[in-house]
CSV table of C-alpha atoms and ligand atoms in Angstrom, one decimal:
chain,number,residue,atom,x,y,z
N,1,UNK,CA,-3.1,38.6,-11.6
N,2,UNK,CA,0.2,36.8,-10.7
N,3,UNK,CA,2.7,38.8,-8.2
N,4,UNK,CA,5.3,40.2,-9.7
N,5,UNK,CA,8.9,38.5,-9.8
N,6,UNK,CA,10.1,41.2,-7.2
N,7,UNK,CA,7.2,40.5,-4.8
N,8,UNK,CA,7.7,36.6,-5.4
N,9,UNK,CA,11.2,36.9,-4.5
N,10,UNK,CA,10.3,38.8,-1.5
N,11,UNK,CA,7.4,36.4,-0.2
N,12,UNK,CA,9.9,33.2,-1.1
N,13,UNK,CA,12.6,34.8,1.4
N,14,UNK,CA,9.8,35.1,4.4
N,15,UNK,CA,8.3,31.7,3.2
N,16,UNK,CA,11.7,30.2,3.6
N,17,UNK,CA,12.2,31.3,6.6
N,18,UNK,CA,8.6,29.1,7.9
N,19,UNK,CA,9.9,26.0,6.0
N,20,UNK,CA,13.0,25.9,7.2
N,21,UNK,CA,12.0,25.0,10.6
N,22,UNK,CA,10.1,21.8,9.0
N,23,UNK,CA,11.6,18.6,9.2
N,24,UNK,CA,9.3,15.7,8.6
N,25,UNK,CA,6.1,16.5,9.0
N,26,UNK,CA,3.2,17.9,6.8
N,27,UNK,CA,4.5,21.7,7.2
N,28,UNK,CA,3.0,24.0,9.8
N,29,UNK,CA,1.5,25.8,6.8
N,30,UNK,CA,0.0,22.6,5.8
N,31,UNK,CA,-1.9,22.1,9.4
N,32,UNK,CA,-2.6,25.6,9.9
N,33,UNK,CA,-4.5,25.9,6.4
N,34,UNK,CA,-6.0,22.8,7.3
N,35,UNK,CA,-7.0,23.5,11.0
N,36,UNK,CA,-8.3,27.0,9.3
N,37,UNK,CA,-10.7,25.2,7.2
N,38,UNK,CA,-11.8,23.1,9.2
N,39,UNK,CA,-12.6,26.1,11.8
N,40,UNK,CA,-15.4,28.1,9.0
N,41,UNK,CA,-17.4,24.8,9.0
N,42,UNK,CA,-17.6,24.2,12.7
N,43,UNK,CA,-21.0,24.6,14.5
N,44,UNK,CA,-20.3,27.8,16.8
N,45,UNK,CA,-21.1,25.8,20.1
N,46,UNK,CA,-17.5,24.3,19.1
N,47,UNK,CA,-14.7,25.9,19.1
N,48,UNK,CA,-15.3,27.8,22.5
N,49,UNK,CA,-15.6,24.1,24.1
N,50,UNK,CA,-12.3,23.3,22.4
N,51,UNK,CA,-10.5,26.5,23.1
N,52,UNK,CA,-11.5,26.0,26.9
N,53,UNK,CA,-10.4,22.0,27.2
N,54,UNK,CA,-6.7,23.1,25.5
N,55,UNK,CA,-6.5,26.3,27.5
N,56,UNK,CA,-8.5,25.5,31.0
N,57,UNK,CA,-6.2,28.1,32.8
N,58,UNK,CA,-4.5,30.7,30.4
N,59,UNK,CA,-7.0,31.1,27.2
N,60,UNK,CA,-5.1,33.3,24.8
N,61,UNK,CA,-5.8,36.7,24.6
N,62,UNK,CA,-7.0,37.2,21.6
N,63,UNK,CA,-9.6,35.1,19.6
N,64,UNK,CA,-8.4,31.3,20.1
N,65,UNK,CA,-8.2,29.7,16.6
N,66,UNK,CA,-7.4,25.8,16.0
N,67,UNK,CA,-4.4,26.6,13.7
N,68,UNK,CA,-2.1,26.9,16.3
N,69,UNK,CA,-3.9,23.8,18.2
N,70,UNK,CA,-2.9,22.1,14.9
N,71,UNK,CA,0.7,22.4,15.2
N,72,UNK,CA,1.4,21.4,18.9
N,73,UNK,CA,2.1,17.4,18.3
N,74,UNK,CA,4.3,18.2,15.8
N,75,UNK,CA,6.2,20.9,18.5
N,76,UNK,CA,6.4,18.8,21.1
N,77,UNK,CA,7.7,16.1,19.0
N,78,UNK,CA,11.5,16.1,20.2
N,79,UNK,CA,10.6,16.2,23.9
N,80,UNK,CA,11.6,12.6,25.5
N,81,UNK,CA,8.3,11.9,27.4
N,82,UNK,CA,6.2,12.4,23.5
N,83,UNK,CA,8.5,10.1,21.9
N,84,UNK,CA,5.9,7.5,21.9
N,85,UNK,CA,3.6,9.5,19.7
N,86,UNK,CA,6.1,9.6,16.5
N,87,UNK,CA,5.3,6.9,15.0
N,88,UNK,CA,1.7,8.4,15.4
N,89,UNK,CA,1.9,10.8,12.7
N,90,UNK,CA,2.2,8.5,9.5
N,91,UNK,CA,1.4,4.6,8.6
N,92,UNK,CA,2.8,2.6,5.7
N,93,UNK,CA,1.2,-0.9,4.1
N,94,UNK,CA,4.0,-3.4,4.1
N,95,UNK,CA,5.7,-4.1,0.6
N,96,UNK,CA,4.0,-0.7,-0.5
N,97,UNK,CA,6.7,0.8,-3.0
N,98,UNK,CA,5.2,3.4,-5.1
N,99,UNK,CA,5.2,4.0,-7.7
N,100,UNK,CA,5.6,0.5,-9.0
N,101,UNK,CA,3.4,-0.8,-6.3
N,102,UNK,CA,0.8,0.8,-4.0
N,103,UNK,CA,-0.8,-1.6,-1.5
N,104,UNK,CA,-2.9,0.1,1.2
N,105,UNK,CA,-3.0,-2.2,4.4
N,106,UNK,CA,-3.7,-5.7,2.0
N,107,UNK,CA,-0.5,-7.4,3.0
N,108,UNK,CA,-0.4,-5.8,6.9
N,109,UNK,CA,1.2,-2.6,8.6
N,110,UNK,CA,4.7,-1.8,8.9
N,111,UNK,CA,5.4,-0.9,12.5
N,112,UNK,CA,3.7,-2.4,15.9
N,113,UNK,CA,0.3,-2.6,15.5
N,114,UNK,CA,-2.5,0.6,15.8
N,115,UNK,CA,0.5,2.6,16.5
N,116,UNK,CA,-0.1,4.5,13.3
N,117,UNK,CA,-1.6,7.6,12.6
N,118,UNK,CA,-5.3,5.6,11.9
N,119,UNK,CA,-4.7,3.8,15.2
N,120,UNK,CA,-4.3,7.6,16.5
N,121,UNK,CA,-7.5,9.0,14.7
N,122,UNK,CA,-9.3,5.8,16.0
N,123,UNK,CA,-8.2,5.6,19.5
N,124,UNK,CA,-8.1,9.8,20.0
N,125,UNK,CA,-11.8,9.7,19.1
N,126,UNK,CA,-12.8,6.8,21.5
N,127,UNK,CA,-11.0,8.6,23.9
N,128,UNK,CA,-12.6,11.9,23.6
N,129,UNK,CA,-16.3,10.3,23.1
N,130,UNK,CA,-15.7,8.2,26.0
N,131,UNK,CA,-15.1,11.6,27.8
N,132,UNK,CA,-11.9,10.5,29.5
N,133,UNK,CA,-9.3,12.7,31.4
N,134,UNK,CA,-6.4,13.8,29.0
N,135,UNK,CA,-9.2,15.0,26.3
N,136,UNK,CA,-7.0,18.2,25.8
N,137,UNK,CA,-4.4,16.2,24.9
N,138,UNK,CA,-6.6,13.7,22.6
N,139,UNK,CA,-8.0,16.6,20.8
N,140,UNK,CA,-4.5,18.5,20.3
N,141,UNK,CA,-3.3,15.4,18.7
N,142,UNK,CA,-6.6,14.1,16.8
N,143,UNK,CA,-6.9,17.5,14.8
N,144,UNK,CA,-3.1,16.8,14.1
N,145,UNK,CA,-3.7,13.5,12.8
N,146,UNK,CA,-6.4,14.6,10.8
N,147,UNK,CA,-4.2,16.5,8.9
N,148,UNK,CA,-1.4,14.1,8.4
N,149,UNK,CA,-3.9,11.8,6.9
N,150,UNK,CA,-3.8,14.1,4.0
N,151,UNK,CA,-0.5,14.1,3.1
N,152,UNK,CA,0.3,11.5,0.8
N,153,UNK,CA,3.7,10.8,1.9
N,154,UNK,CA,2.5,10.1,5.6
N,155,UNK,CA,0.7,7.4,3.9
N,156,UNK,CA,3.8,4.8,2.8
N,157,UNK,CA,6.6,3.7,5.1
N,158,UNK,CA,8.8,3.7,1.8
N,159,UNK,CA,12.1,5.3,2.2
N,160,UNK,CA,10.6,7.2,5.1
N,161,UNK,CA,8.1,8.9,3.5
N,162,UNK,CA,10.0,10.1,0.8
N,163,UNK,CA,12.3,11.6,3.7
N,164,UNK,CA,15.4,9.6,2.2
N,165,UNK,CA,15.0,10.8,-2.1
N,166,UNK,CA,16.4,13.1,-2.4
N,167,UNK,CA,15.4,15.6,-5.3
N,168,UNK,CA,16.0,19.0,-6.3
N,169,UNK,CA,13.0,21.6,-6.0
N,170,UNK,CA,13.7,25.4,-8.2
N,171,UNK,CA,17.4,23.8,-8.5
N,172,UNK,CA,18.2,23.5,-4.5
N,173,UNK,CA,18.8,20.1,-3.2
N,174,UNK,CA,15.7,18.9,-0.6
N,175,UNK,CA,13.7,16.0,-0.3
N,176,UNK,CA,10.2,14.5,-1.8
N,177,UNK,CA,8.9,13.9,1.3
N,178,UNK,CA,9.7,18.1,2.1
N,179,UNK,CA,8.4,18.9,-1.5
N,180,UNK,CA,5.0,17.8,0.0
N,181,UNK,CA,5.4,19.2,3.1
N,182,UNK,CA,6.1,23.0,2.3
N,183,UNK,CA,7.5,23.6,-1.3
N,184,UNK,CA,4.4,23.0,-3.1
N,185,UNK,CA,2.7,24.7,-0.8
N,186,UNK,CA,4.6,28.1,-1.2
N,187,UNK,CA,4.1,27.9,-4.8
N,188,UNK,CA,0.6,27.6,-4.6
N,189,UNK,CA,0.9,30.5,-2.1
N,190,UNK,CA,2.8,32.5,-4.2
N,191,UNK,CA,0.9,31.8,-7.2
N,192,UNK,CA,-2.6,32.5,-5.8
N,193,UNK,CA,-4.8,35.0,-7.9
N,194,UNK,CA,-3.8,38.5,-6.5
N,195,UNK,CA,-7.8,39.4,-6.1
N,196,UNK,CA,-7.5,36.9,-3.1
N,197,UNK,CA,-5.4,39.0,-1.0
N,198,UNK,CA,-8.9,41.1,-0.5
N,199,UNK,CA,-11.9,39.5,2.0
N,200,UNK,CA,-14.3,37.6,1.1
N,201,UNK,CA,-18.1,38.7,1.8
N,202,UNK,CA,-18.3,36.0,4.2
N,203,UNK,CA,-17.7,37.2,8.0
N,204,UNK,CA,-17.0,33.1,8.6
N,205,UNK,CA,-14.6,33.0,6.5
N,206,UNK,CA,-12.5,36.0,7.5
N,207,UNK,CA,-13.1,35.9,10.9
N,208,UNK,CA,-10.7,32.5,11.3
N,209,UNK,CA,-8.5,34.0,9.1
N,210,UNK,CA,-5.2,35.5,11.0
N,211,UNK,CA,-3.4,37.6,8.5
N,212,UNK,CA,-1.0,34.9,7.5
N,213,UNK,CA,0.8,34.9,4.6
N,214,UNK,CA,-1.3,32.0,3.0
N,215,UNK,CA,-5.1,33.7,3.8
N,216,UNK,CA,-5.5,34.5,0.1
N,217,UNK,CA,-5.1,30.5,-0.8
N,218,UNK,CA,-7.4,29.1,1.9
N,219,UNK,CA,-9.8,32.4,0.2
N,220,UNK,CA,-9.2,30.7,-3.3
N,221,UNK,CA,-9.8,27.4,-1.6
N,222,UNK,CA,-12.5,27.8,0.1
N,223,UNK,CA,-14.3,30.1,-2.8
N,224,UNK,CA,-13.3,27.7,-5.9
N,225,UNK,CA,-13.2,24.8,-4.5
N,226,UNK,CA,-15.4,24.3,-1.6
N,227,UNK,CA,-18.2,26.5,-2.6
N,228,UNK,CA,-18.1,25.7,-6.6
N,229,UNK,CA,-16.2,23.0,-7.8
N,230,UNK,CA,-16.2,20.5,-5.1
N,231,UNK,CA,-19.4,21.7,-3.4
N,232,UNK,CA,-21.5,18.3,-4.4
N,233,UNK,CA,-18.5,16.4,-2.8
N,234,UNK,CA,-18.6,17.3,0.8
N,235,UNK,CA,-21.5,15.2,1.7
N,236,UNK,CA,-19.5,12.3,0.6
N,237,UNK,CA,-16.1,13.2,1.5
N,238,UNK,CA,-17.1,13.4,5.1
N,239,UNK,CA,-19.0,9.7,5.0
N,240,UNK,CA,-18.0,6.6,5.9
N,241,UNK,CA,-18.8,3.0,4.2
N,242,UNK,CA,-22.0,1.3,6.0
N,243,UNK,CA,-21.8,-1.3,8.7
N,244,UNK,CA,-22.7,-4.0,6.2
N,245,UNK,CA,-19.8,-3.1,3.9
N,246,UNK,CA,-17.3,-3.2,6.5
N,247,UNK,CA,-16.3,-6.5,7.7
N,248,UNK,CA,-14.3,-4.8,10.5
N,249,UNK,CA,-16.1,-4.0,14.1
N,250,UNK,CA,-18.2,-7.7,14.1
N,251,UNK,CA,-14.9,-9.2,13.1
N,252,UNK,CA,-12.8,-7.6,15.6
N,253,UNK,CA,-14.9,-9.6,18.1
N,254,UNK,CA,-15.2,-13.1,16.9
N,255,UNK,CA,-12.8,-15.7,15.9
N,256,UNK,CA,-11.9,-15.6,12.4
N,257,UNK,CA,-12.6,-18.9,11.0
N,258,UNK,CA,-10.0,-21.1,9.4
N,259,UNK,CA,-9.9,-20.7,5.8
N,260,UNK,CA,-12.2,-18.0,6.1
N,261,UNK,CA,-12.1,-15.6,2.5
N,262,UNK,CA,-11.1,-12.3,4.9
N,263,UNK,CA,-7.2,-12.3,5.3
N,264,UNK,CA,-6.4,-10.9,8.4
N,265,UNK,CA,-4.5,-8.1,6.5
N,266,UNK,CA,-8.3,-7.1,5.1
N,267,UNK,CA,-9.3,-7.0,9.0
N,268,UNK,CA,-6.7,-5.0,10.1
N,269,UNK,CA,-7.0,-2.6,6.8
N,270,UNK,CA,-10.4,-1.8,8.4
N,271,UNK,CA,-10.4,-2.0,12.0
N,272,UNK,CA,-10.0,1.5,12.3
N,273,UNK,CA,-12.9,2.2,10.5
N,274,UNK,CA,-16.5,3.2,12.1
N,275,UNK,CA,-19.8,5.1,11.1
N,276,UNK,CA,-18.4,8.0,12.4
N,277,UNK,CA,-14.9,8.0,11.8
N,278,UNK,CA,-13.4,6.0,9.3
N,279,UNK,CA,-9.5,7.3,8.9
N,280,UNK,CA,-8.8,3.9,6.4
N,281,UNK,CA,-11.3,4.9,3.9
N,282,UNK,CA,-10.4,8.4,3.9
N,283,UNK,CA,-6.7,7.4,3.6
N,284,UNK,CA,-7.0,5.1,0.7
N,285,UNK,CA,-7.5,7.5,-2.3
N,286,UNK,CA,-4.2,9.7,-1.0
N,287,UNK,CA,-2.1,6.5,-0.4
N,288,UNK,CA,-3.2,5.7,-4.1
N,289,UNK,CA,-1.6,9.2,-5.0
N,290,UNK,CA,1.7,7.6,-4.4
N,291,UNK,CA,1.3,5.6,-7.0
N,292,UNK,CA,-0.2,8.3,-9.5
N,293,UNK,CA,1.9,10.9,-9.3
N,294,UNK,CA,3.6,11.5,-5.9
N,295,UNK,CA,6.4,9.4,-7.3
N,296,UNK,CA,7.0,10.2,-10.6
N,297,UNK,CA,8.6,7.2,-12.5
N,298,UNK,CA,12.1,8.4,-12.2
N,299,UNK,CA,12.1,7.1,-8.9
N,300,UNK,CA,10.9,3.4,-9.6
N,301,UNK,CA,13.9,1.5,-8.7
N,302,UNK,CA,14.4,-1.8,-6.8
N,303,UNK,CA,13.7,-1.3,-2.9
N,304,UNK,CA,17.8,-2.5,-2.0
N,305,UNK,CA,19.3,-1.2,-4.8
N,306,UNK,CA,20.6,2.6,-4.5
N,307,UNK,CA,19.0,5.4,-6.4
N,308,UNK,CA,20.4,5.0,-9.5
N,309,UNK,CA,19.8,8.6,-10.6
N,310,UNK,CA,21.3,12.3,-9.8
N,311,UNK,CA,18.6,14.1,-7.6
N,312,UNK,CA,15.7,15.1,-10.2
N,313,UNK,CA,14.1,18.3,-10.3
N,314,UNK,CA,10.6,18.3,-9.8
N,315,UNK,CA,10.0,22.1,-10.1
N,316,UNK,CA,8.8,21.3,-13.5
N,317,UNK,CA,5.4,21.6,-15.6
N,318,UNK,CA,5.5,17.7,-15.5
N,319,UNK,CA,5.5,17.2,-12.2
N,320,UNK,CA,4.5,20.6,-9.5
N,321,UNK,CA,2.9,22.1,-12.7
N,322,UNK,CA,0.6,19.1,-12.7
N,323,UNK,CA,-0.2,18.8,-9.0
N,324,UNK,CA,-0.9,22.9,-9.1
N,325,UNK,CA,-3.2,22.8,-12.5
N,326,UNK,CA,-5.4,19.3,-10.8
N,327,UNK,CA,-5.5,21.9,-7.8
N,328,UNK,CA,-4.2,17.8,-5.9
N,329,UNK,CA,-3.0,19.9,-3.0
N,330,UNK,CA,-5.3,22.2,-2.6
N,331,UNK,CA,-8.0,19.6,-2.3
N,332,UNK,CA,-6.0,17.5,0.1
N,333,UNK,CA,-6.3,20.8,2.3
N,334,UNK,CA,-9.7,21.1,1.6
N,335,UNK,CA,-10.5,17.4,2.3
N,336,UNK,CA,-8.7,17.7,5.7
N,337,UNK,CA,-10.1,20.7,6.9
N,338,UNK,CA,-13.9,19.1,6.1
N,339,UNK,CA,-13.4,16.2,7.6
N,340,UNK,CA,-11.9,17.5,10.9
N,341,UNK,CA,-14.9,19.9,11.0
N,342,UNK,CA,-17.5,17.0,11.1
N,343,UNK,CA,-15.3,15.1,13.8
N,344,UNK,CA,-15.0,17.8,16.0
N,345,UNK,CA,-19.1,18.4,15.1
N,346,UNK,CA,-19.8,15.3,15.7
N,347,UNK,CA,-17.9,15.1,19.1
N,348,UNK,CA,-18.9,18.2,20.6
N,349,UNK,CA,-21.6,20.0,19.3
N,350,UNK,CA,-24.6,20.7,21.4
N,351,UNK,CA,-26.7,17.5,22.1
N,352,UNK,CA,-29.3,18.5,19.6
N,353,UNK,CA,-28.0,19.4,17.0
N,354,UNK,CA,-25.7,16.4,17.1
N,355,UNK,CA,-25.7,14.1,14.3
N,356,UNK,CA,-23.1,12.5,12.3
N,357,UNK,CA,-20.6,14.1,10.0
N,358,UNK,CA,-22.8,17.5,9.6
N,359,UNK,CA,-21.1,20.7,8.3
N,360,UNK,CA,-22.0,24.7,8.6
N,361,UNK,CA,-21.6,25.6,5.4
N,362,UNK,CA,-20.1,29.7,5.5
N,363,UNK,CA,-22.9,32.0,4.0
N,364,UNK,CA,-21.3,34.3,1.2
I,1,LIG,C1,-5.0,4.3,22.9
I,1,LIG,O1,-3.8,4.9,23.3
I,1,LIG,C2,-3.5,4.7,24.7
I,1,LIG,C3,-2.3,5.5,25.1
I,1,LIG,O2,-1.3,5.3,24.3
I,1,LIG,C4,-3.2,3.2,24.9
I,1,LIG,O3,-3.0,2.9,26.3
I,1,LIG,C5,-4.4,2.4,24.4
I,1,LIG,O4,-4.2,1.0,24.5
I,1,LIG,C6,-4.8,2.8,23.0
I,1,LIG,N1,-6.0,2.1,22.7
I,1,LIG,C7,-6.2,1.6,21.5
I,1,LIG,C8,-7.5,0.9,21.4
I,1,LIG,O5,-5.4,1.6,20.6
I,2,LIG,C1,-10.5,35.9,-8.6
I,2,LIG,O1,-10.0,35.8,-9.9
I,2,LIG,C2,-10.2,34.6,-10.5
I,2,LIG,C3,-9.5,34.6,-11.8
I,2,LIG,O2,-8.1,34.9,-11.7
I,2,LIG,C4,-11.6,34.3,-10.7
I,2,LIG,O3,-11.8,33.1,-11.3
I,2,LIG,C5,-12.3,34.3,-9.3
I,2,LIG,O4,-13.7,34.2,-9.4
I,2,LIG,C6,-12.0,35.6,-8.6
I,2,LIG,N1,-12.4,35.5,-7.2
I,2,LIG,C7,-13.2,36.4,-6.6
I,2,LIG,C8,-13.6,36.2,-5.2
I,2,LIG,O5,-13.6,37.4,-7.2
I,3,LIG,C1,16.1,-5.7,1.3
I,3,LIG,O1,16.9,-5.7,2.5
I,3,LIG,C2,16.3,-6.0,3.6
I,3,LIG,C3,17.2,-5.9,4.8
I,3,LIG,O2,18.0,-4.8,4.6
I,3,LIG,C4,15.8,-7.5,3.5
I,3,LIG,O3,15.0,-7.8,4.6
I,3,LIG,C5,14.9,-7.6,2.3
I,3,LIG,O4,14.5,-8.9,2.1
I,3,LIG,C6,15.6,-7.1,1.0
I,3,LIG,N1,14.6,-7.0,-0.1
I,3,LIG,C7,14.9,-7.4,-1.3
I,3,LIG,C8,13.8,-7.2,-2.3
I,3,LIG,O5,16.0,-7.8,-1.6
C-alpha cells in the first residue's frame, strides 16, 4: 500500500526540512540508514566497545546507536582545525568524465595523493588496528567513510561530484550530486510498502531502529533485500581479492622495474587494498554506476564546454523510476551497512571469535 497523496505531502514537508541542511555530502539519512545497518550485523561484544571509545566521559543516555556516530565528520566539516579531512570524503580517477568515460584509478588520482576517501578507509583502519591514540576519532571518521564509498557521486572528481549540474528534481531546481544525496532517498522513503511501518519479528532489527522517519525502508531493506534477494551475496560483498591477485602491498615495497607491464596508475589503483579491507574493490562497481546510469546521457558534453542544455528533470520513470525499480539505492545502503559491520567485526570483536569479514546475520 502506497501513502496517500495527503500523507506524502505531509512526510515531503518534514523530509525537506532534513535535506535542507545537506550540502555535499551523502545525506545524513544516507549514513544514518547506513550506520543502522551496519549496527543489526554487528557481534554484540561491539558496539558497547565503540560507544565507550566515542563517548569515554558523557555516554548518551539512552541506548548509544552508530547512526549519529555516522554523521559527525560530515558536522564537524566547516570547523577550521577539520578542514584537512574534506577532501577525505570523496576520490575521483583523473580524466574520469562519465558518462562518456569512466576510468577508476587507471590514469591516477585527482588530488594529492591517499588524501581520498580510500586513503581514509585505509589509513583509519591501520590506525585503529594498530591501536593508536585518537581511535575515537579514527572510528568516527572510518564508519563515515564507509558510507561515502557508496555513493556514486563521491566516486568521480567530475564537476564536483555532480555538485556543479544542475538538474531539476519533481520540477525544483537542485543538483545531481544532491539527487543522490537526499532526493532519491525520500522517494524511496515515501514510497516504501505501508506494511513496513509495523516491526519486524526480529528484536535485532528493531532494537537499532530509532523511530526515524526512514525505519520502515531499512525494514524493507533489510527483509527484501538482505534476507531474500541478496542473501547469497553478502559473503562476497564483504571479501576482498587474494594476495596473489593483487599486485599492490609487495609492490608498494620494491622498486618497480623499468618497463615493467604494471603502470604505476595500476599500483596506486590498489594500494589501498588488503585481505581485510579493500575500499578500491569495493569502490569500483559504484564508480562504474556513473557511467550506467548516474549520468544519464543528457549530460555527456565536452569537459570545457558549458552545459549546453536547460537543467533536466530527472524525477522521471527513465531515470529515479529506474534507480527505485533496480532497488540501485537501496542496495548501495545495504552494501555499506554490511561492509561496515565486518570492519568494525573484524577490528573489535572479542579475540575469539575474531576472524575476517564475519557477519551476525539477525534471526527473524
Ligand atoms: C594517515 O593519516 C595521518 C593523519 O592525517 C597522516 O599523518 C598519515 O601520514 C596517514 N598515513 C597514511 C599511510 O596515509
Ligand atoms: C510487505 O508487503 C510487500 C508487498 O507490498 C510484500 O512483498 C512483503 O513481503 C511484505 N513484508 C512483510 C514483512 O510482510
Ligand atoms: C580544460 O580546461 C583546463 C583548464 O581550465 C585545461 O587544463 C584542460 O586541458 C582543458 N581540457 C580540454 C579537453 O580542453
Amino acid at each position: 500500500m502506497k501513502m496517500g497523496i495527503k500523507h506524502r505531502a505531509t512526510a515531503a514537508l518534514a523530509l525537506f526540512s532534513f535535506n535542507s541542511l545537506q550540502v555535499n555530502a551523502w545525506g545524513a539519512g544516507g549514513h544514518e540508514i547506513t550506520a543502522t545497518i551496519a549496527q543489526i550485523y554487528l557481534h554484540p561484544s561491539v558496539l558497547p566497545q565503540i560507544c565507550a571509545l566515542v563517548y569515554p566521559y558523557t555516554p548518551p543516555k539512552e541506548p548509544c546507536h552508530l547512526a549519529p556516530i555516522a554523521t559527525w565528520a560530515d558536522r564537524i566539516r566547516g570547523l577550521a582545525q577539520y578542514r584537512w579531512a574534506a577532501p577525505f570524503h570523496y576520490v575521483g580517477g583523473t580524466s574520469d568524465w562519465p558518462p562518456n568515460k569512466c576510468v577508476f584509478g587507471e590514469d591516477g588520482w585527482e588530488g594529492k595523493d591517499g588524501v581520498n576517501v580510500l586513503g581514509g578507509i585505509w589509513n583509519t583502519t591501520q590506525w585503529l588496528k594498530d591501536g593508536r591514540p585518537g581511535a575515537a576519532e579514527a572510528v568516527k571518521f572510518l564508519i563515515h567513510f564507509l558510507g561515502d564509498l557508496h555513493q556514486p557521486l563521491h566516486m568521480t572528481a567530475r564537476q564536483r561530484g555532480g555538485n556543479d549540474i544542475k538538474v531539476h528534481f519533481h520540477h525544483r531546481i537542485t543538483n545531481l550530486h544532491s539527487v543522490w544525496d537526499s532526493r532519491l532517498l525520500s522517494n524511496s522513503i515515501l514510497d516504501t510498502p505501508h506494511n513496513y511501518t509495523r516491526p519486524l519479528p526480529s528484536p535485532r532489527v528493531e532494537a537499532a531502529l530509532r523511530g526515524a522517519i526512514y525505519d520502515p525502508l531499512i525494514r524493507s531493506i533489510i527483509w527484501e533485500g538482505l534476507l531474500q534477494a541478496w542473501k547469497d551475496d553478502l559473503e562476497e560483498w564483504i571479501s576482498c581479492p587474494t594476495l596473489d591477485s593483487r599486485s599492490g602491498p609487495s609492490i608498494e615495497n620494491q622498486q618497480l622495474p623499468l618497463g615493467s607491464s604494471v603502470s604505476i596508475a595500476e599500483h596506486d589503483a590498489r594500494r589501498w587494498d588488503d585481505d581485510f579491507v579493500c575500499p578500491y574493490h569495493w569502490a569500483k562497481p559504484t564508480a562504474a554506476l556513473n557511467c550506467e546510469i548516474t549520468f544519464p546521457e543528457e549530460l555527456d558534453w565536452a569537459p570545457n564546454s558549458t552545459d549546453p542544455h536547460p537543467a533536466i528533470e530527472l524525477d522521471t520513470p527513465r531515470y529515479a523510476g529506474k534507480i527505485r525499480k533496480r532497488r540501485i539505492l537501496e542496495k548501495q545502503l545495504a552494501q555499506g551497512g554490511i561492509r561496515t559491520a565486518a570492519v568494525l567485526n573484524g577490528l573489535f570483536a572479542n579475540e575469539d571469535t575474531k576472524q575476517t569479514g564475519f557477519l551476525y546475520i539477525p534471526e527473524v
